[in-house]
Amino acid sequence: MPEQTLKHDLDRFYSYLESERRYSAHTVSAYQRDIKHLIQILGYDEAGLINWDEIKQADIRQCVAKLHRQGLSGKSLQRWLSSVRSLFNFLCRYHRATQNPAVGIPAPKAAKRLPKTLNVDEINQLLNVDSSGPGFTNKGSKDNELTVRDVALMELMYACGLRLSELSGLNMNDIDWRQQTIIVTGKGQKQRQVPFGSKAKQAIENGLITRKLQANENEQALFVSLRGSRLSNSSIQKRLKKLALTQGLNTNVYPHMLRHSFASHILESSKDLRAVQELLGHANLSTTQIYTHLDFQHLAGVYDSAHPRARKK
């Protein structure tokens, strides 16, 4: 098999993920980190030549063991193995390798952890921002504009169960005001239409007033920074933490917690798992089923507090 530089093969693989698989920049970056670990542990030089068939199952097992010792969780190792398998599938497809050494190698079992959520009272505490309260300063100030924008984006994230990247990627023309829905571009560039309620509608309308003062000309992003360009994921994370602290929530609030809360609250009220799957944009129902465990926890709590033979003294 002719040898080519390692970097050449990796560049082709990452280009394939972007153009053919249509993965987001965030996902491709995760693949790059995983493959970088493989290359570093095995001691290869990206500028050097490589014969991929020299990498055997024993080498992949060695990598898994080392990453596990370094503290990577079972779930992270499962993702790492998936990235490596995808790389070798690509290499075999284009005759750069004849076998996939990552096939059949298990990762340590990941402990199943239920997603953390806010209850309805905590959601209300987070989003019911009083214009005369600590979240606001002088009327018309930049701080006020940021707070109005922050409430709008948090309301929409909770109203529609959005991922962080889905929220930051929203454009002005994704909103259908007549039907009160938004077009969300999720994983794999798949789009779904999600409704939003009156609270989110009012918050977005308020946010658009301040957006006019901030957005650069021809900027399509729904949520913009003070510089007038699209608001970044990291900025949204920081602003949510700040809002949660300002509103007196004594818990670490992060964007995906709002998505988890959305799913849990909808399922708790509707019992319609398929509908929650569609709203969240999950490809497989099994991914959504974790929220049934949250719902059961709620039911178990109700039982423990209400059943005369279950109540603790």
PDB file of C-alpha atoms in Angstrom, residues 4 16 85 93 108 123 130 138 152 170 198 210 226 242 251 260 265 270 310-311 313:
ATOM      1  CA  GLN A   4       1.060   9.212   2.225  1.00  0.00           C
ATOM      2  CA  TYR A  16     -15.543  14.528   4.282  1.00  0.00           C
ATOM      3  CA  ARG A  85     -13.987   3.810  13.994  1.00  0.00           C
ATOM      4  CA  ARG A  93     -13.492   3.211   1.871  1.00  0.00           C
ATOM      5  CA  PRO A 108     -15.620   0.923  30.099  1.00  0.00           C
ATOM      6  CA  ILE A 123     -37.775  28.286  35.859  1.00  0.00           C
ATOM      7  CA  ASP A 130     -38.521  42.422  37.244  1.00  0.00           C
ATOM      8  CA  ASN A 138     -30.596  52.798  34.322  1.00  0.00           C
ATOM      9  CA  ALA A 152     -35.423  36.661  25.269  1.00  0.00           C
ATOM     10  CA  LEU A 170     -30.973  31.148  14.770  1.00  0.00           C
ATOM     11  CA  SER A 198     -46.788  33.781  24.471  1.00  0.00           C
ATOM     12  CA  THR A 210     -32.848  46.421  21.509  1.00  0.00           C
ATOM     13  CA  LEU A 226     -22.756  44.521  21.686  1.00  0.00           C
ATOM     14  CA  LYS A 242     -24.984  35.738  35.379  1.00  0.00           C
ATOM     15  CA  THR A 251     -27.553  26.098  41.498  1.00  0.00           C
ATOM     16  CA  HIS A 260     -33.623  19.032  29.898  1.00  0.00           C
ATOM     17  CA  HIS A 265     -41.924  19.331  31.963  1.00  0.00           C
ATOM     18  CA  SER A 270     -48.429  15.216  28.203  1.00  0.00           C
ATOM     19  CA  ALA A 310     -45.311   5.368  52.280  1.00  0.00           C
ATOM     20  CA  ARG A 311     -44.999   8.638  54.212  1.00  0.00           C
ATOM     21  CA  LYS A 313     -42.553   9.723  60.108  1.00  0.00           C
TER      22      LYS A 313
END
